[in-house]
Amino acid sequence: MMMKKIYAALALAGTFAVSADLSGCAEETTRSVFAELEEAYSAGTSEGGEAVSAESADGEIVFSGGTGSTEPGWTLMIYLCGSDLESENAMASMNLEEMCSASIPEGVNVLVETGGSSAWYWDGIETDVLGRYQVHDGVLEEMETAELASMGDSATLTNFIQWGVSSYPSEHYGVILWDHGGGNADGVCYDELYDGDNLTLPELGSALRDAGSMLDFIGFDACLMASMETASAVSGTGYYMVASEETEPGLGWDYEAMLNALGENHSMKGDELGQIVCDAFLEKCTRLDCADEATLSVIDLSQTGKLDAAFDEYTGSMALAANDVRTLNSVASGADRTESYGGNTDTEGYCNMIDLADLVTNTQDYVQTDGTALLSAIEEAVVYSVHGPGRENANGISVFYPIGATEDELSMYMEHSDNTPYLQYIAAVTDTYGDVDWQAAWTEYDSSGAESNSSGDGAFWQDMQEQLTELQPVTGSDFDVQFSQSVGEDGYLNLSITSGLEAVKSVHFLLLYMPDGQEDGSSSEYVYLGEDNDINGDWESGTFQDNFWGQWMTIGGEFVNAELIEETDYYNLYSIPAKVNGQETNLHAIYDYSAEKYRVLGTYDGISDSGDASGSKTSRGITPLQAGDEVVFLLPAYEADTDEDAWYTTDAVTWSEDVVMQNEDMGDGFYMYMFEIKDIFGVEYDTEPVVMEAAGDTIYPIME
């Protein structure tokens, strides 16, 4: 996609014409097998409670602790949807091995339902039924089977919980959903046997309500599920939720540590168990060298009402910012600096999730509502969290934000969300405000919670609501972004934004290398090096200047294609296409401003289609590179002589602790440089490409 855009710009500049489109447990032998699998992974070869009442959308429902007598202790139900994580990598089986390695005493019932995978590495697990097992005494014992059904069907989850509660009554109940997670837009548990059918958030909430038992603990050993939207979906069905804002590594939680702790103290509450899960998860990620982007948090579901209300009020102020383009720009730019999760490029896909507290921190100076109430609500809701060094701004709970949302994804979110103020803001920044009947939306909106639970100032909220019902935000058609470029006497390439500056939120640059380039921009091949933000700029005057000194990023001495996918006040995050041991993937790397150096985090395969008709997406997290891995970097290229797309491949780098990422001189030659301007409505403007000649210590742009 990026190369297609660049080629189009080159063609418009008259450089060349483009017609191409770039497009276990029971036996020691089994135990040793999975111990070897985990060792191989780490070496880089593979990749409860008493009866209460709760309100639901359908009215009042009564939750009970089961039909039998309640016994002290825990019944923990693990909904193990194996999917391709099991059929391709045995990851579910590895976690089963951890469970069987734990010391589980009387009073702790560990139940597992298996399904959703086309193949199981664990001997005895069948693919044509749903298996129900109990883990005890170091074995996985089959208790019964159920007729095969989609694990993406809410009834399947409901039936499993009802079976577990009725068969193993306890004082405390917990459920863990294990599989891919797709975040607030797509949900969790993608059944490989049913075309990737998955549990959407509404289906998930329905399944837990229909199960009829209040859960002490609702866990997601899956990517991207620690969101406001997930918490709201399961609110009223449990006390605490444990989930990750970011993607998770394939081997997931540490079940041995979790179950050992539960066995030592099976009277602990859901939040206590959640803290143990968080700490053990981070320790496991550290042990496997994949802790950089690790996140996990414990969320108090009793606080979701207060959190939702405070969020409504705060996002009302964000929506009102759309009355003025400069204010909207400040808010949107603050959101762009907010820590985001999952994929954020055309090739990796977009997860459209950002940290909620970081969003408030980066935008509160530009809106009417003080962020204190929302930040306080977040702090009360997130009772515990952990994160790795590459996720310093992870505060435990995320929220949807349209970083690269498709029209269908926006429509789905608007259909499922009842936060009218936030939907107004989203519509404003995506320039789709005119597509919605906002008067009707406000008629349906229930603001009573916001009036009573957020700032407590009902008059303020009433006044804001009146303003929001009459909101007429600025639109993309109100602004005409115009620009020009020139070479200054000092030899720098200058960009001047002459119109529409108030709507511009970022200026980056794109760089290409021309192996046999000429002053007129002709070359037999154009190799795309990537996108970065190292530009000198004066936002008051709208003037910008290149800071190109003939250097670019290398890893192990090989130049790479690096796309800037996230920029915060603390670091830049880059995506780098590569082949690792022959498999195509992307490396993630950060530039740490305080340390003034790059660090490679590992490989990330990006967001993949689940395979069902809904177009749902799945993801799993960062996989660390290991000593001995063979890494070949891929750079998109265009071959002018044949008018074809191509991939330039580097020499292989054998990974070791001595491999470093740094900027290096590219040497004498010709390069092509373009400014990329992006406005607050997501529209991109690219300048005409300019040839840069590097000769000795001199870099000089060539313009006619």
XYZ file of C-alpha atoms in Angstrom:
704
model
C 0.000 0.000 0.000
C 2.792 2.409 0.936
C 4.771 1.637 -2.207
C 1.677 2.051 -4.335
C 1.222 5.529 -2.889
C 4.869 6.400 -3.475
C 4.787 5.163 -7.056
C 1.694 7.233 -7.711
C 3.458 10.306 -6.362
C 6.498 9.620 -8.501
C 4.317 9.234 -11.565
C 2.577 12.523 -10.863
C 5.974 14.154 -10.536
C 6.848 12.923 -14.014
C 9.661 10.676 -12.823
C 8.231 7.538 -14.417
C 4.915 5.987 -15.348
C 3.408 3.347 -13.117
C 0.925 0.770 -14.252
C 1.665 -1.980 -11.701
C -0.242 -2.191 -8.399
C 1.790 -3.247 -5.343
C -0.004 -4.969 -4.090
C 0.390 -34.905 28.640
C -0.069 -35.212 31.925
C -0.904 -38.843 32.345
C 2.500 -40.206 31.374
C 6.033 -38.999 31.883
C 6.773 -39.466 28.188
C 4.009 -37.015 27.297
C 5.241 -34.571 29.919
C 8.746 -34.601 28.480
C 7.444 -33.960 24.960
C 5.783 -30.735 26.009
C 8.685 -29.690 28.182
C 10.772 -29.971 25.037
C 8.208 -27.965 23.081
C 8.333 -25.112 25.587
C 12.108 -25.298 25.614
C 12.019 -25.123 21.834
C 9.729 -22.107 21.976
C 12.011 -20.282 24.378
C 14.905 -21.193 22.101
C 13.143 -19.633 19.133
C 12.277 -22.719 17.093
C 8.545 -22.095 17.243
C 7.579 -19.537 17.091
C -17.559 -17.617 42.766
C -19.321 -16.169 45.335
C -22.617 -16.151 47.182
C -25.956 -15.657 45.453
C -26.581 -12.068 44.335
C -28.898 -10.221 41.976
C -27.766 -8.328 38.916
C -29.477 -6.218 36.282
C -29.165 -7.199 32.648
C -30.494 -5.678 29.467
C -33.354 -8.167 29.641
C -34.328 -7.291 33.207
C -33.392 -8.702 36.568
C -31.696 -12.057 36.785
C -30.745 -13.945 39.904
C -27.311 -15.506 40.100
C -26.776 -18.563 42.259
C -23.787 -20.554 43.340
C -24.965 -23.808 41.778
C -27.591 -26.443 42.366
C -25.625 -28.602 44.788
C -24.268 -27.806 48.230
C -21.656 -25.079 48.294
C -18.218 -26.270 49.363
C -15.316 -24.081 50.510
C -12.735 -23.469 47.815
C -12.733 -22.791 44.101
C -14.116 -24.180 40.883
C -12.029 -22.767 38.043
C -13.379 -23.385 34.536
C -10.996 -23.017 31.595
C -12.676 -22.584 28.200
C -9.855 -23.851 25.980
C -10.623 -22.932 22.371
C -7.513 -24.384 20.763
C -7.800 -22.831 17.264
C -4.639 -22.626 15.170
C -2.643 -21.851 18.300
C -2.988 -25.556 19.123
C -3.199 -27.131 15.670
C -0.090 -25.321 14.443
C 1.946 -24.707 17.606
C 0.661 -26.948 20.458
C 0.275 -23.916 22.691
C -2.914 -25.106 24.395
C -1.243 -28.429 25.140
C 1.717 -26.632 26.678
C -0.628 -24.804 29.041
C -2.351 -28.092 29.885
C 1.079 -29.415 30.796
C 1.533 -26.482 33.179
C -1.832 -27.213 34.799
C -0.919 -30.852 35.317
C 2.383 -29.849 36.886
C 0.627 -27.895 39.634
C -0.182 -29.192 43.113
C -3.977 -29.055 43.267
C -5.479 -30.083 46.632
C -8.999 -30.982 47.671
C -11.206 -27.916 47.508
C -9.859 -26.698 44.180
C -11.629 -27.988 41.069
C -9.842 -27.228 37.810
C -12.123 -27.968 34.860
C -11.256 -27.705 31.177
C -13.458 -27.749 28.087
C -11.600 -28.404 24.835
C -12.707 -27.648 21.296
C -12.210 -25.252 18.431
C -9.074 -26.829 16.958
C -8.569 -29.050 13.918
C -5.826 -31.016 15.689
C -4.631 -31.563 19.260
C -1.104 -32.498 20.248
C -2.348 -33.816 23.584
C -2.954 -37.546 23.300
C -6.607 -38.420 23.812
C -8.230 -35.058 23.055
C -10.618 -35.527 20.140
C -11.658 -32.946 17.573
C -15.178 -34.282 16.886
C -16.586 -33.621 20.378
C -16.310 -31.047 23.121
C -14.183 -32.624 25.839
C -14.753 -31.904 29.523
C -11.892 -32.682 31.860
C -10.738 -32.282 35.439
C -7.094 -31.645 36.291
C -5.984 -33.458 39.452
C -3.116 -35.556 40.751
C -0.966 -34.680 37.748
C -3.425 -35.981 35.168
C -6.037 -34.617 32.793
C -9.053 -36.860 33.415
C -11.947 -36.909 30.979
C -15.226 -36.487 32.858
C -17.597 -36.425 29.896
C -17.988 -35.257 26.325
C -20.597 -33.022 24.764
C -21.828 -32.850 21.203
C -19.517 -30.818 19.022
C -20.531 -27.163 18.825
C -18.860 -23.877 18.011
C -16.901 -22.380 20.871
C -17.800 -19.064 19.292
C -21.455 -19.736 20.161
C -22.634 -18.166 23.418
C -24.667 -21.280 24.285
C -21.497 -23.410 24.297
C -19.885 -21.219 26.943
C -23.115 -21.016 28.939
C -23.491 -24.809 28.981
C -19.908 -25.331 30.126
C -20.268 -22.920 33.046
C -23.604 -24.406 34.083
C -22.107 -27.912 33.987
C -19.107 -26.824 36.055
C -21.147 -25.004 38.683
C -23.756 -27.739 39.082
C -21.239 -30.590 39.114
C -18.610 -28.933 41.318
C -20.316 -26.443 43.664
C -17.861 -24.183 45.475
C -17.654 -20.963 47.388
C -15.774 -19.265 44.557
C -16.122 -19.595 40.790
C -13.887 -18.441 37.993
C -13.785 -18.800 34.226
C -10.836 -18.296 31.881
C -11.325 -17.861 28.143
C -8.235 -19.111 26.288
C -7.488 -18.358 22.628
C -6.914 -15.490 20.251
C -8.400 -12.170 21.240
C -9.526 -9.553 18.756
C -10.294 -6.715 21.154
C -13.425 -4.633 21.434
C -14.356 -4.920 17.762
C -14.049 -8.696 17.415
C -14.179 -10.418 20.793
C -12.532 -13.725 21.667
C -12.379 -17.504 21.017
C -12.216 -18.222 17.274
C -13.340 -21.765 16.479
C -11.195 -23.251 13.724
C -13.827 -25.929 13.030
C -16.583 -23.383 12.375
C -14.912 -20.985 9.951
C -13.466 -18.850 12.726
C -16.795 -18.230 14.451
C -16.085 -16.246 17.612
C -17.701 -14.773 20.700
C -18.410 -11.098 20.116
C -18.645 -8.896 23.195
C -22.476 -8.899 23.170
C -22.434 -12.700 22.821
C -19.908 -12.978 25.630
C -22.033 -10.888 27.973
C -25.125 -12.881 27.039
C -23.339 -16.193 27.667
C -22.216 -15.180 31.146
C -25.622 -13.786 32.104
C -27.403 -16.893 30.839
C -25.035 -19.107 32.849
C -26.684 -17.683 35.963
C -23.719 -17.788 38.352
C -21.856 -14.809 39.738
C -18.160 -15.318 39.040
C -15.384 -14.192 41.350
C -12.947 -14.156 38.454
C -13.347 -13.683 34.684
C -10.032 -14.126 32.915
C -8.952 -13.680 29.319
C -5.775 -15.513 28.396
C -6.055 -13.813 25.037
C -4.862 -10.654 23.350
C -6.298 -7.164 23.652
C -9.236 -7.857 25.986
C -8.544 -5.419 28.867
C -10.831 -2.736 27.492
C -13.665 -0.600 28.785
C -15.901 -2.254 26.244
C -15.080 -5.776 27.495
C -15.569 -4.739 31.129
C -18.942 -3.202 30.297
C -19.995 -6.334 28.382
C -19.340 -8.661 31.346
C -20.316 -6.223 34.100
C -22.844 -7.722 36.486
C -21.699 -11.291 35.831
C -18.543 -11.268 37.944
C -16.507 -9.392 40.493
C -13.100 -9.103 38.825
C -11.783 -9.327 35.281
C -8.174 -10.163 34.379
C -6.999 -9.336 30.870
C -4.273 -7.739 28.756
C -4.377 -4.395 26.957
C -1.652 -5.532 24.559
C -1.246 -8.717 22.591
C -0.036 -11.726 24.595
C 2.770 -14.147 23.732
C 1.549 -17.499 22.473
C 2.372 -19.416 25.647
C 0.147 -17.117 27.681
C -0.317 -17.300 31.431
C 1.677 -19.345 33.939
C -0.920 -21.915 34.986
C 1.400 -23.885 37.240
C 2.213 -20.832 39.354
C -1.417 -19.713 39.434
C -2.799 -23.105 40.479
C -0.050 -23.699 43.030
C -0.924 -20.394 44.689
C -4.623 -21.211 44.603
C -3.894 -24.598 46.124
C -1.971 -23.019 48.981
C -4.800 -20.600 49.735
C -8.082 -21.676 48.189
C -10.034 -19.139 50.228
C -8.507 -16.199 48.353
C -10.778 -13.727 46.567
C -10.853 -12.988 42.862
C -8.686 -9.884 43.068
C -6.012 -11.747 45.039
C -5.931 -14.498 42.437
C -5.769 -11.852 39.732
C -2.672 -10.277 41.257
C -0.960 -13.664 41.368
C -1.847 -14.265 37.712
C -0.414 -10.863 36.744
C 2.865 -11.315 38.597
C 3.354 -14.885 37.371
C 2.578 -13.826 33.787
C 5.186 -11.059 33.814
C 7.742 -13.389 35.400
C 7.063 -15.986 32.698
C 7.398 -13.384 29.942
C 10.677 -12.227 31.475
C 11.924 -15.821 31.611
C 11.034 -16.315 27.937
C 12.496 -12.929 26.961
C 9.208 -11.472 25.713
C 8.349 -9.047 28.519
C 8.924 -5.771 26.672
C 5.315 -5.349 25.562
C 3.672 -7.523 28.230
C 0.605 -6.109 29.999
C -1.941 -7.637 32.379
C -4.388 -6.056 34.790
C -7.111 -6.777 37.344
C -10.299 -4.749 36.874
C -12.986 -4.350 39.541
C -16.207 -4.868 37.607
C -18.276 -3.160 40.313
C -16.657 0.106 39.194
C -17.724 -0.062 35.547
C -20.818 2.091 36.059
C -18.816 4.904 37.611
C -16.118 4.524 34.975
C -18.617 4.598 32.112
C -20.286 7.707 33.530
C -17.010 9.587 33.955
C -15.983 8.562 30.444
C -19.281 9.827 29.021
C -18.760 13.231 30.580
C -15.119 13.493 29.558
C -15.758 12.432 25.976
C -18.578 14.951 25.836
C -15.889 17.603 26.195
C -13.828 15.862 23.525
C -16.810 16.025 21.182
C -17.348 19.727 21.903
C -13.732 20.310 20.878
C -14.902 19.551 17.331
C -16.531 22.997 17.204
C -13.080 24.512 16.688
C -10.470 23.040 14.368
C -7.459 24.070 16.451
C -8.921 22.560 19.608
C -9.924 19.408 17.757
C -6.416 19.201 16.318
C -4.900 19.421 19.809
C -7.173 16.662 21.091
C -6.628 14.415 18.056
C -2.861 14.955 18.201
C -2.904 14.063 21.893
C -4.749 10.866 21.039
C -2.112 10.095 18.403
C 0.592 10.315 21.093
C -1.318 7.867 23.288
C 0.030 4.359 23.731
C -1.708 1.986 21.327
C -1.945 -1.793 21.163
C -1.802 -4.504 18.523
C -1.242 -3.800 14.840
C -1.014 -0.268 13.493
C 0.047 -0.544 9.859
C -1.567 -1.530 6.578
C 0.495 -4.727 6.482
C 0.013 -5.655 10.165
C -3.597 -4.549 10.344
C -5.187 -2.173 12.843
C -6.487 -3.036 16.315
C -7.692 0.512 17.075
C -7.099 0.351 20.834
C -5.322 2.853 23.080
C -4.701 3.241 26.807
C -7.564 5.143 28.430
C -5.618 6.943 31.170
C -2.894 7.939 28.713
C -5.583 9.366 26.436
C -6.852 11.561 29.275
C -3.337 12.681 30.198
C -2.607 13.699 26.606
C -5.891 15.530 25.954
C -7.142 17.040 29.229
C -5.413 20.386 28.661
C -7.582 21.006 25.595
C -11.105 20.121 26.781
C -13.632 21.704 29.136
C -13.821 18.803 31.584
C -10.990 18.270 34.048
C -9.643 14.755 33.632
C -9.403 14.208 37.396
C -12.770 12.451 37.739
C -12.060 10.006 34.917
C -8.494 9.328 36.052
C -9.816 8.680 39.562
C -12.446 6.297 38.180
C -9.752 4.432 36.231
C -7.584 4.152 39.340
C -10.490 2.707 41.324
C -11.416 0.268 38.563
C -7.894 -1.020 37.867
C -6.913 -2.541 41.203
C -3.645 -4.073 39.960
C -1.576 -4.095 36.787
C 1.830 -5.053 35.438
C 3.645 -4.057 32.272
C 6.978 -4.517 30.551
C 9.534 -1.774 29.852
C 8.175 -1.198 26.347
C 4.709 -0.380 27.654
C 5.388 2.318 30.247
C 2.085 4.083 29.573
C -0.085 1.005 30.101
C -2.446 1.821 32.959
C -4.554 -1.324 32.850
C -7.556 -0.516 30.668
C -7.900 0.469 27.016
C -10.605 1.930 24.809
C -11.469 1.899 21.106
C -9.934 4.688 19.025
C -10.139 4.907 15.208
C -6.437 4.747 14.328
C -7.137 2.926 11.083
C -10.689 1.666 11.466
C -12.544 0.581 8.359
C -16.050 1.759 7.579
C -17.432 -1.605 8.723
C -15.502 -1.446 12.001
C -16.768 2.068 12.688
C -20.327 0.981 11.965
C -19.991 -2.037 14.252
C -18.629 0.061 17.107
C -21.340 2.662 16.726
C -23.966 -0.071 16.702
C -22.711 -1.679 19.918
C -21.731 1.422 21.905
C -24.261 3.505 23.824
C -21.847 6.357 24.598
C -23.322 9.004 22.329
C -20.793 11.750 23.257
C -17.826 9.548 22.330
C -19.523 8.449 19.131
C -19.918 12.121 18.221
C -16.196 12.673 18.716
C -15.308 9.575 16.675
C -17.615 10.706 13.879
C -15.977 14.145 13.915
C -12.384 12.905 13.596
C -13.329 10.351 10.935
C -15.309 12.988 9.026
C -18.486 10.873 9.091
C -20.611 13.125 11.307
C -23.255 13.705 8.675
C -23.963 9.983 8.382
C -25.797 9.766 11.740
C -29.116 11.144 13.030
C -27.725 12.634 16.248
C -31.049 13.985 17.471
C -32.406 10.433 17.447
C -29.233 9.153 19.105
C -29.619 11.638 21.953
C -33.274 10.769 22.340
C -32.237 7.175 23.051
C -29.286 8.112 25.245
C -29.593 7.418 28.967
C -27.532 10.023 30.785
C -28.715 9.309 34.331
C -25.547 7.418 35.225
C -23.323 10.253 34.088
C -25.303 12.781 36.119
C -25.113 10.780 39.325
C -21.733 9.083 39.194
C -19.088 11.240 37.546
C -18.361 14.787 38.681
C -21.623 15.079 40.557
C -22.394 18.384 38.816
C -25.708 17.584 37.159
C -26.175 21.163 35.932
C -22.805 21.067 34.174
C -23.672 17.785 32.468
C -27.109 19.056 31.470
C -25.550 22.137 29.895
C -23.001 19.991 28.069
C -25.720 17.678 26.802
C -27.659 20.623 25.399
C -24.536 21.802 23.584
C -23.871 18.326 22.223
C -27.368 17.954 20.799
C -26.690 21.077 18.714
C -23.102 20.202 17.791
C -22.015 21.155 14.281
C -18.378 20.047 14.068
C -15.797 21.201 11.587
C -15.362 18.857 8.631
C -12.642 18.019 6.179
C -14.372 20.001 3.460
C -13.877 23.160 5.544
C -10.123 23.070 4.948
C -7.939 23.047 1.882
C -4.428 21.948 2.796
C -1.962 23.574 0.408
C 1.826 23.467 0.521
C 4.990 24.203 -1.407
C 8.605 23.150 -1.134
C 11.905 24.760 -2.003
C 15.638 24.437 -1.446
C 17.071 27.051 0.887
C 20.421 28.766 0.565
C 21.672 26.488 3.335
C 20.965 23.453 1.162
C 18.021 22.102 3.153
C 14.713 21.052 1.620
C 11.969 23.282 2.995
C 8.243 22.605 3.229
C 5.789 25.434 3.735
C 2.139 24.686 4.503
C 0.410 27.721 3.056
C -3.226 26.820 3.727
C -5.112 24.563 6.122
C -2.284 24.378 8.680
C -4.801 24.435 11.524
C -6.099 21.044 10.346
C -2.654 19.395 9.992
C -1.622 17.116 12.850
C 1.611 15.487 11.636
C 4.438 15.861 9.145
C 6.702 12.872 8.470
C 9.043 11.937 5.645
C 9.400 8.934 3.324
C 12.776 7.833 1.973
C 13.782 5.698 -1.032
C 17.194 4.552 -2.239
C 18.081 4.553 -5.961
C 20.920 2.048 -6.541
C 21.870 3.542 -9.930
C 20.022 6.831 -9.614
C 20.565 9.991 -11.608
C 19.998 13.672 -10.888
C 16.727 13.623 -12.830
C 15.349 10.952 -10.484
C 15.642 8.091 -12.933
C 16.830 4.712 -11.709
C 16.382 1.103 -12.699
C 15.200 0.339 -9.163
C 13.655 2.228 -6.254
C 14.012 0.663 -2.800
C 11.667 1.958 -0.102
C 13.486 2.497 3.202
C 10.524 3.666 5.245
C 8.900 6.482 7.191
C 10.175 8.528 10.138
C 9.576 11.806 11.988
C 13.115 13.240 12.203
C 12.165 16.645 10.789
C 12.850 20.182 11.981
C 9.611 22.147 12.154
C 7.979 25.372 13.276
C 4.277 24.690 13.749
C 3.457 28.349 14.320
C 4.630 29.349 10.858
C 3.927 26.021 9.167
C 7.490 25.629 7.917
C 9.429 22.373 8.042
C 12.924 21.337 7.032
C 14.545 18.008 6.258
C 17.107 16.638 8.707
C 18.502 14.000 6.356
C 22.230 13.340 6.775
C 22.590 10.242 4.633
C 21.916 7.852 7.488
C 19.250 5.203 8.029
C 18.418 2.370 10.403
C 20.355 -0.885 10.285
C 20.128 -4.145 12.220
C 23.252 -6.256 12.297
C 24.733 -3.961 9.669
C 21.881 -4.459 7.173
C 19.668 -1.549 6.148
C 15.988 -2.186 6.876
C 12.578 -0.949 5.848
C 11.236 0.739 9.005
C 7.717 2.139 9.292
C 6.971 4.475 12.192
C 3.760 3.075 13.707
C 3.610 4.856 17.061
C 5.219 7.997 18.463
C 4.893 9.005 22.103
C 6.763 11.449 24.317
C 9.042 8.585 25.385
C 9.686 6.413 22.355
C 9.056 5.703 18.679
C 7.809 2.242 17.688
C 8.758 0.798 14.285
C 7.563 -2.173 12.227
C 10.207 -3.889 10.078
C 9.293 -6.624 7.535
C 11.562 -9.657 7.629
C 11.865 -13.403 7.252
C 12.906 -15.270 10.380
C 14.048 -18.822 9.703
C 12.255 -18.574 6.366
C 8.905 -17.365 7.761
C 7.577 -13.923 6.850
C 6.861 -11.690 9.831
C 7.566 -8.204 11.170
C 10.103 -7.110 13.720
C 9.014 -4.532 16.275
C 11.649 -2.139 17.552
C 11.610 1.036 19.603
C 13.806 4.092 19.781
C 14.024 5.102 23.444
C 14.433 8.875 23.734
C 15.895 8.761 27.257
C 18.412 6.013 26.464
C 19.025 7.454 22.974
C 19.192 4.037 21.377
C 17.129 1.435 19.518
C 15.961 -1.885 20.939
C 14.491 -4.810 18.974
C 11.513 -6.269 20.845
C 10.865 -9.393 18.773
C 8.653 -10.595 15.930
C 4.981 -9.838 15.426
C 2.898 -11.594 12.779
C 0.198 -8.938 12.779
C -3.568 -9.224 12.625
C -4.945 -12.120 10.595
C -8.447 -12.833 9.363
C -10.237 -15.429 11.451
C -11.807 -16.877 8.323
C -15.473 -16.274 9.053
C -17.860 -14.149 7.057
C -17.771 -11.305 9.581
C -14.149 -10.544 8.798
C -13.133 -10.817 12.447
C -9.443 -10.570 13.212
C -7.130 -12.478 15.495
C -3.734 -11.800 16.945
C -1.095 -13.191 19.263
C 1.794 -11.232 20.714
C 5.498 -10.595 20.364
C 7.809 -13.596 19.968
C 11.403 -12.979 21.035
C 14.261 -13.568 18.644
C 16.671 -16.226 19.863
C 20.348 -16.885 19.354
C 20.899 -18.628 16.047
C 17.774 -17.316 14.317
C 18.424 -16.442 10.680
C 16.935 -13.033 9.900
C 16.609 -11.655 6.375
C 15.170 -8.172 6.016
C 12.652 -7.328 3.285
C 12.490 -3.948 1.572
C 9.709 -3.122 -0.940
C 11.106 -2.132 -4.311
C 9.966 -1.045 -7.756
C 11.829 -2.167 -10.863
C 11.411 0.565 -13.450
C 12.793 -1.429 -16.368
C 10.113 -4.104 -16.061
C 7.455 -1.924 -14.412
C 7.063 -4.543 -11.671
C 6.972 -4.653 -7.914
C 9.675 -6.557 -6.096
C 11.153 -7.261 -2.701
C 14.776 -6.467 -2.033
C 16.267 -8.961 0.432
C 19.343 -8.372 2.557
C 22.026 -10.818 3.544
C 21.040 -13.014 6.473
C 21.840 -11.858 9.988
C 22.449 -14.627 12.519
C 20.833 -13.408 15.704
C 22.868 -13.057 18.884
C 23.093 -10.697 21.823
C 25.740 -8.774 19.907
C 23.362 -7.781 17.082
C 22.468 -4.106 17.431
C 20.094 -1.683 15.749
C 21.528 1.729 14.976
C 21.759 4.476 12.367
C 24.557 4.102 9.830
C 25.847 6.073 6.859
C 24.433 4.867 3.554
C 27.301 6.209 1.473
C 27.424 8.304 -1.671
C 24.524 8.038 -4.060
C 21.057 9.264 -4.908
C 18.035 9.088 -2.632
C 14.445 10.201 -3.008
C 12.746 12.175 -0.237
C 9.061 13.045 0.265
C 7.209 14.877 3.006
C 3.993 13.224 4.181
C 1.338 15.511 5.685
C -1.640 14.112 7.588
C -4.664 16.081 8.769
C -6.949 15.412 11.734
C -9.519 13.715 9.491
C -7.032 11.041 8.382
C -6.347 12.490 4.922
C -2.737 12.184 3.750
C -0.973 14.602 1.414
C 2.384 13.740 -0.147
C 4.756 16.251 -1.663
C 6.443 15.641 -4.979
C 9.541 13.473 -4.478
C 12.858 15.290 -4.449
C 16.190 13.700 -5.327
C 18.838 13.971 -2.599
C 22.459 13.541 -3.669
C 24.942 12.342 -1.061
C 28.570 13.052 -1.885
C 31.135 12.865 0.866
C 29.915 14.961 3.780
C 27.422 16.858 1.636
C 23.715 16.140 1.163
C 22.002 18.328 -1.364
C 18.415 18.261 -2.674
C 18.003 18.631 -6.433
C 14.941 20.504 -7.676
C 14.232 21.843 -11.135
